[in-house]
XYZ file of C-alpha atoms in Angstrom:
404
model
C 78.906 199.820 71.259
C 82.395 198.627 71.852
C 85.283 199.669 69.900
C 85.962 196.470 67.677
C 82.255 196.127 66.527
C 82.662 199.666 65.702
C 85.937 198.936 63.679
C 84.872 195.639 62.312
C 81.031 196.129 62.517
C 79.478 196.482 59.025
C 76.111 197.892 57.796
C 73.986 196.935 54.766
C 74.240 200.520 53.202
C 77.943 202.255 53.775
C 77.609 206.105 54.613
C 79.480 207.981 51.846
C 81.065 210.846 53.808
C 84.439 211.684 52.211
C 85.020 212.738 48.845
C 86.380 209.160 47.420
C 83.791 207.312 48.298
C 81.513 209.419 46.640
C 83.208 209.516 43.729
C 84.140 205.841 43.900
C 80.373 205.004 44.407
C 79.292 206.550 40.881
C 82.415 205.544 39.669
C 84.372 208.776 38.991
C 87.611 209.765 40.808
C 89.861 212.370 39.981
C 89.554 214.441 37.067
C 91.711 214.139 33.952
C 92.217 215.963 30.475
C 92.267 212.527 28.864
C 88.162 212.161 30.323
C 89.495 208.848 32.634
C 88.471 209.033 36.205
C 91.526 207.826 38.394
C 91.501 206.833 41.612
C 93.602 204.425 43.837
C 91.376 201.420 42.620
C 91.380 201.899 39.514
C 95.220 203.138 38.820
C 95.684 199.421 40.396
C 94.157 198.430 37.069
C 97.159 200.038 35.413
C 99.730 196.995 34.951
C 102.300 199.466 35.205
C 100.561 200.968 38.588
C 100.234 197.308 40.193
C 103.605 196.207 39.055
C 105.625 198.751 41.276
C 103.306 199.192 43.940
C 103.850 195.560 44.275
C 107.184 195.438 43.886
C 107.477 198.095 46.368
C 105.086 196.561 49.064
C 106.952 192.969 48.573
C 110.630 193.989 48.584
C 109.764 196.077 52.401
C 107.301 192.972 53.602
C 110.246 190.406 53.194
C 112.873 192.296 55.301
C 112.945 191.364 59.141
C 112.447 194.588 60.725
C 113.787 194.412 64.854
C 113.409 196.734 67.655
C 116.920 197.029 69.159
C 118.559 197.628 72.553
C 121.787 199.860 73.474
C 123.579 198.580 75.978
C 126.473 201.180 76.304
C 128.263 200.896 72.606
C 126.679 197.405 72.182
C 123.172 197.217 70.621
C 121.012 193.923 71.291
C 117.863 192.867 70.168
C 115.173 193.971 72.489
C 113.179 190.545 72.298
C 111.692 191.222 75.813
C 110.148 193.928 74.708
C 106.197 193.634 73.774
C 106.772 196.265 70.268
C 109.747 193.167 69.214
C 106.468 190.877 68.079
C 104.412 193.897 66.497
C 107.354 194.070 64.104
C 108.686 190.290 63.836
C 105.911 188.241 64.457
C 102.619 189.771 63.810
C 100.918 193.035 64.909
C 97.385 191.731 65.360
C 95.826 188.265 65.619
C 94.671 188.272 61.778
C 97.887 189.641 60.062
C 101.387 188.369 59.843
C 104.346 191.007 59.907
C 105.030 190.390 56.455
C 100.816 191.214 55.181
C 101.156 194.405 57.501
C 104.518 196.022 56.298
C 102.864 195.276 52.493
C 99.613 196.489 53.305
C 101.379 199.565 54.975
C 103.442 200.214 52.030
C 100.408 200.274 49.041
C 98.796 202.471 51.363
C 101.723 204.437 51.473
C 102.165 204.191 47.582
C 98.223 204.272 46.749
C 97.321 207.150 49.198
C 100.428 209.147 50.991
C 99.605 208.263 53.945
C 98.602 204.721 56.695
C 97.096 204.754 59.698
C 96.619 202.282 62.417
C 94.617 201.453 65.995
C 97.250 201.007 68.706
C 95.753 199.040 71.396
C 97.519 199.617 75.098
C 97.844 197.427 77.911
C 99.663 199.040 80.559
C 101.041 202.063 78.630
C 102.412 199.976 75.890
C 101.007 199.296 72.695
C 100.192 195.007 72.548
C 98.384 195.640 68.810
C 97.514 197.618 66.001
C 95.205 197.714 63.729
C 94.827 198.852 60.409
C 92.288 201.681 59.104
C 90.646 202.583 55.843
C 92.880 205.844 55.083
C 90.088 207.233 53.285
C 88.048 207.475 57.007
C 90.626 208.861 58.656
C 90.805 212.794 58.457
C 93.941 214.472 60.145
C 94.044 217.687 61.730
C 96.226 220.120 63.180
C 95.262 222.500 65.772
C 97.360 224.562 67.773
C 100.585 222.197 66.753
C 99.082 219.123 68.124
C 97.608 216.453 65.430
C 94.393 214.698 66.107
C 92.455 211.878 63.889
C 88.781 212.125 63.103
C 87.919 208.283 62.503
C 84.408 207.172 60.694
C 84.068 203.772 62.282
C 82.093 201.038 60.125
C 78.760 201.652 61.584
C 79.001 205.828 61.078
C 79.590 207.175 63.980
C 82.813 209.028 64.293
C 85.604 209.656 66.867
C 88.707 212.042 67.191
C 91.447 210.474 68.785
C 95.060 212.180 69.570
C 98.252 210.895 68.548
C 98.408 208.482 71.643
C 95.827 205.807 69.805
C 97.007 206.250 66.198
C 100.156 205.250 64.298
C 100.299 207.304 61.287
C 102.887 207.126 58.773
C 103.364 209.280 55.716
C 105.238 210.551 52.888
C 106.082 213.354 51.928
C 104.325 216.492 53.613
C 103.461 219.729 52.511
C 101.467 220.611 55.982
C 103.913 218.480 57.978
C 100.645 216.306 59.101
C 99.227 214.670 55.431
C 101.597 212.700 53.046
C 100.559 213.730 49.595
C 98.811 211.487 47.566
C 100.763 210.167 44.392
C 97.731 208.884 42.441
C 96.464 212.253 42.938
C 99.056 214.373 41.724
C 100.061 211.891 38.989
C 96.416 211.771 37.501
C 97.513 212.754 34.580
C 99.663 210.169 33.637
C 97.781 207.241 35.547
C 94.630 208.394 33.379
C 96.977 208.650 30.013
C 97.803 205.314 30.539
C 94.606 203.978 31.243
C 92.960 205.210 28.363
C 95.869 204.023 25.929
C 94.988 201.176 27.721
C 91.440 200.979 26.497
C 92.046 202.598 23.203
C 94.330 199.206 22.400
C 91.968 196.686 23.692
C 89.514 198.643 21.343
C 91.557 198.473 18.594
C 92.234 194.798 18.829
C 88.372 194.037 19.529
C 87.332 195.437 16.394
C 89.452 192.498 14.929
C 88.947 192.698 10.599
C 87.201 195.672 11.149
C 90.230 197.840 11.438
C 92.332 195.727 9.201
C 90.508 195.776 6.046
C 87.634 197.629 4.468
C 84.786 196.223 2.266
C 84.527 198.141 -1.759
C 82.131 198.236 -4.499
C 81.307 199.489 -7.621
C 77.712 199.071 -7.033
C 75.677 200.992 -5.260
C 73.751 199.163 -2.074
C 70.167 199.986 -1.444
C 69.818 200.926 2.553
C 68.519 197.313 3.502
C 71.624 195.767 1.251
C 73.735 197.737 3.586
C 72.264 197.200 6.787
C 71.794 193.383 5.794
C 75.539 193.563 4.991
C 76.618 195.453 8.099
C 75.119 193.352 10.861
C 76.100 190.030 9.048
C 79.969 191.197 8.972
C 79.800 192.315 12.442
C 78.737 189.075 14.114
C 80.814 186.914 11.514
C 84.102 188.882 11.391
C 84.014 191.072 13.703
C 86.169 190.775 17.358
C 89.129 187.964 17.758
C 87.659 185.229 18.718
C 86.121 185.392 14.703
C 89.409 186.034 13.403
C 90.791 184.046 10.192
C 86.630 183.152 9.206
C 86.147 183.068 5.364
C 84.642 185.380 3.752
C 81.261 185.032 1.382
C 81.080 188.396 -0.813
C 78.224 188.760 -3.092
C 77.220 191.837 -5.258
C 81.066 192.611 -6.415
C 82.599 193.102 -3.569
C 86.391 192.945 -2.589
C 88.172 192.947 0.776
C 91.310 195.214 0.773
C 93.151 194.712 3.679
C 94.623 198.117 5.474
C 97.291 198.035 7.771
C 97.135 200.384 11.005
C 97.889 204.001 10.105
C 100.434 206.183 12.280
C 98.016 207.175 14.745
C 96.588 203.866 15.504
C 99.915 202.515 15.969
C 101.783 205.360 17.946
C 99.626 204.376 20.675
C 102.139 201.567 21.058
C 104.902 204.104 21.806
C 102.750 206.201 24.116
C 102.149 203.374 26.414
C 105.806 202.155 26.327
C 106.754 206.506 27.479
C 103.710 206.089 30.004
C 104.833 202.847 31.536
C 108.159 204.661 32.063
C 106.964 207.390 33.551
C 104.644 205.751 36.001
C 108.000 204.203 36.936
C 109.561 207.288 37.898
C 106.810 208.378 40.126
C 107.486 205.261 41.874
C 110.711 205.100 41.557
C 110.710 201.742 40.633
C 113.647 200.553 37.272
C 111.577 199.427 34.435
C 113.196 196.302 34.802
C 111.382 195.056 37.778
C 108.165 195.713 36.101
C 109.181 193.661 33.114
C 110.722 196.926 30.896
C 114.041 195.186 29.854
C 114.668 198.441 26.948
C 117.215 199.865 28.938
C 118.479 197.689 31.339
C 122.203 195.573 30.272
C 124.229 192.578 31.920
C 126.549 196.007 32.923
C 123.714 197.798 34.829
C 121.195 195.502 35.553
C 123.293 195.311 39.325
C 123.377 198.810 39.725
C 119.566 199.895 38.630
C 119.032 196.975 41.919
C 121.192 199.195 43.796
C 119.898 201.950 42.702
C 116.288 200.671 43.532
C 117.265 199.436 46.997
C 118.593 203.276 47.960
C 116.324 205.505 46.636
C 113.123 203.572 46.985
C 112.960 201.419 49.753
C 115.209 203.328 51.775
C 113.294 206.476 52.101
C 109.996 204.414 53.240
C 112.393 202.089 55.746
C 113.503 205.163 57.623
C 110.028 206.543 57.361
C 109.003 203.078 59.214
C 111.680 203.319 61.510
C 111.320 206.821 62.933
C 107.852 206.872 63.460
C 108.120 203.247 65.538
C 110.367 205.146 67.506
C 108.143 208.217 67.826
C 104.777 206.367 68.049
C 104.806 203.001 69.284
C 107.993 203.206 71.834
C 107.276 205.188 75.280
C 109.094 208.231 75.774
C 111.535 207.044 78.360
C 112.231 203.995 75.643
C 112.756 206.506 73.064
C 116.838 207.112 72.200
C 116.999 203.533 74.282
C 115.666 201.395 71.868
C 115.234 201.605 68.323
C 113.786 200.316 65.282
C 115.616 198.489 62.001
C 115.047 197.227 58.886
C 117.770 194.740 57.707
C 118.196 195.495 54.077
C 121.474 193.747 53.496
C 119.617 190.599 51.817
C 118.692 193.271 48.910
C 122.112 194.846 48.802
C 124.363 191.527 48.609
C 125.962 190.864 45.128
C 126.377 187.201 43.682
C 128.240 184.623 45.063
C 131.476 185.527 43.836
C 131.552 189.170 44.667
C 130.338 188.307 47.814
C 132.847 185.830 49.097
C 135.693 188.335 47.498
C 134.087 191.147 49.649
C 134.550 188.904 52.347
C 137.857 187.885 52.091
C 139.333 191.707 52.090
C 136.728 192.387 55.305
C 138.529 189.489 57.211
C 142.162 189.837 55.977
C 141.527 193.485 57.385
C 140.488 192.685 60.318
C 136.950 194.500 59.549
C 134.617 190.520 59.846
C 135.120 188.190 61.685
C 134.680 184.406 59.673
C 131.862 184.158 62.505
C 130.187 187.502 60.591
C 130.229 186.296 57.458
C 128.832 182.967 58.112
C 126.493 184.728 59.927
C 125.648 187.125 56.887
C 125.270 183.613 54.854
C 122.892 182.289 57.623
C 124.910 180.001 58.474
C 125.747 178.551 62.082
C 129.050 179.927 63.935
C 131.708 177.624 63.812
C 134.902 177.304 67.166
C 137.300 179.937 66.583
C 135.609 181.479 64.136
C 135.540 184.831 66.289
C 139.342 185.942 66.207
C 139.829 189.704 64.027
C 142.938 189.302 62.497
C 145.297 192.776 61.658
C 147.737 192.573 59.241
C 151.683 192.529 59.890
C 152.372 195.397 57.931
C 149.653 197.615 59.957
C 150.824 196.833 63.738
C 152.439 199.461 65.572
C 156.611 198.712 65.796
C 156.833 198.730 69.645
C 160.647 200.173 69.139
C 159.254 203.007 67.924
C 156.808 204.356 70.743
C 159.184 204.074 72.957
C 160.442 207.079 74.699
C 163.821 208.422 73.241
C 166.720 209.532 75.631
C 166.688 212.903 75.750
C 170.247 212.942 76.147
C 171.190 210.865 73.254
C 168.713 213.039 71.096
């Protein structure tokens, strides 16, 4: 059997040989003190969880990412090179670059840790292909890592280094990226089960808002009788607002929620926060406006753009230059993400920044037009220096020693 019916091939029953699928197949994952079983599918459930892994996995899939050339103290881009269209175009003949560096990223988010198929022609890698972290098991033996892979139809392979791209987070072993689901259980299951515990709350409908009194005293049947009709007449939202028909004395006292049904409001607004710090992600971008200002709202982007995305890009970058570039193309070419789009103020700032990087001599107009995507226009090359910062020609040249 060839190797893409093995990666692609599919059986009617799926062998369950890791721990998450196991778990995931009787629906458990891992264990929490609030008695919610997380795992990577179901902290996606968390609108919280999805919002910055998707954030996260959109903001890197929309930046062009280039392999470049040095050319003495000149870099170029290297579009002759075969890895230039694995990171521009598309790495395989079913994903876009854009769907790769997104699906890399969740993984990266979801599980610590993506793999991929490289496919060689000639020594150089033409295509890669994306694997089910959960069926790839790293190891390290005698300093060298090597990839036990559970293909689609069972069988399984180990495979070196030189067939899989593996990028990770951050490593205790120096081989697996930790998993952030799994070490954040805790707070991924907290918010869950607030989660549930409100949509209980509100599915109860006039159940929790109101109870039922008497002065009588109802026989069993009375009660029963009484209990099922209330529950399919005025119980849940969608019988909300229904009159009521009491018979037998009764009154309806409304109730509003007590402290501990309503503090759950406040726990999910400190868990959605804190599932933003394991990310990294400002509440803002995941619809948390609280804290953010018009004086900050630039600065928590900022903020975001260097201590979130950065740390994956350079991730990215170093292992394309480690694992997909040969080594006598390693320290000649290199890999970069183009983050400026993210960084770039409004229009105003930007044209001001600008202006002082020409009048200095720093852009040319050319580069800033080119930073606006716009075309080059004649003359638009020329770095000007200032007057005042030009060397006076009078003064390097040599004095007469005999007039000093």
């Amino acid at each position: 059997m060839g190797f893409f019916s093995r990666l692609f091939g599919s059986k009617s029953t799926e062998l369950l040989d890791t721990p998450e699928k196991i778990a995931s197949a009787i629906g458990y994952g891992y264990d929490t003190y609030s008695g919610r079983g997380v795992s990577s599918q179901k902290a996606m459930q968390l609108t919280t969880v999805f919002g910055c892994v998707r954030v996260l996995s959109e903001s890197v899939g929309m930046l062009p990412c280039k392999l470049y050339q040095m050319n003495g103290d000149q870099r170029e881009s290297a579009v002759n090179h075969k890895v230039y269209r694995l990171l521009t175009t598309a790495p395989n003949d079913y994903m876009t670059a854009q769907e790769f560096w997104e699906m890399l990223i969740a993984c990266l988010c979801l599980r610590g840790n993506f793999y991929a198929y490289k496919v060689k022609a000639f020594g150089e890698v033409v295509e890669l292909l994306p694997l089910d972290p959960s069926a790839v098991k790293p190891k390290l033996e005698d300093h060298k890592a090597s990839y036990e892979v559970t293909w689609k139809d069972g069988t399984k392979e180990t495979l070196d280094q030189d067939l899989i791209w593996h990028v990770r987070i951050l490593t205790l072993d120096g081989l697996t990226g930790l998993n952030p689901v799994a070490y954040a259980r805790e707070a991924v299951g907290l918010g869950l089960a607030t989660e549930e515990h409100g949509a209980r709350l509100f599915s109860n409908g006039a159940v929790t808002s109101g109870v039922l009194t008497t002065e009588q005293k109802l026989t069993d049947e009375a009660f029963k009788r009484l209990q099922t009709q209330f529950k399919d007449n005025h119980e849940g939202l969608t019988n909300a607002h229904k009159p009521m028909i009491l018979e037998m004395g009764l009154n309806w006292k409304p109730v509003a929620l007590n402290s501990e049904d309503s503090q759950f409001l406040e726990t999910r607004k400190f868990q959605r926060d804190e599932i933003c710090a394991i990310f990294r992600v400002p509440p803002h971008l995941v619809a948390n406006l609280d804290k953010a200002s018009f004086n900050n709202i630039e600065h928590l982007g900022l903020s975001f753009v260097n201590y979130a995305l950065v740390p994956y890009l350079t991730r990215i970058e170093s292992r394309v230059n480690v694992g997909l570039l040969k080594k006598e193309d390693q320290g000649k070419y290199y890999a970069k993400f183009n983050a400026g789009a993210l960084l770039r103020g409004d229009l105003k700032s930007r044209y001001e920044s600008y202006g002082q990087g020409i009048n200095w001599g720093i852009l040319s107009p050319n580069d800033c037009r080119e930073l606006e995507d716009m075309n080059p226009r004649d003359g638009g090359d020329l770095y000007l220096t200032p007057l005042n910062m030009t060397i006076n020609p009078e003064s390097q040249t040599n004095a007469d020693p005999k007039t000093a």
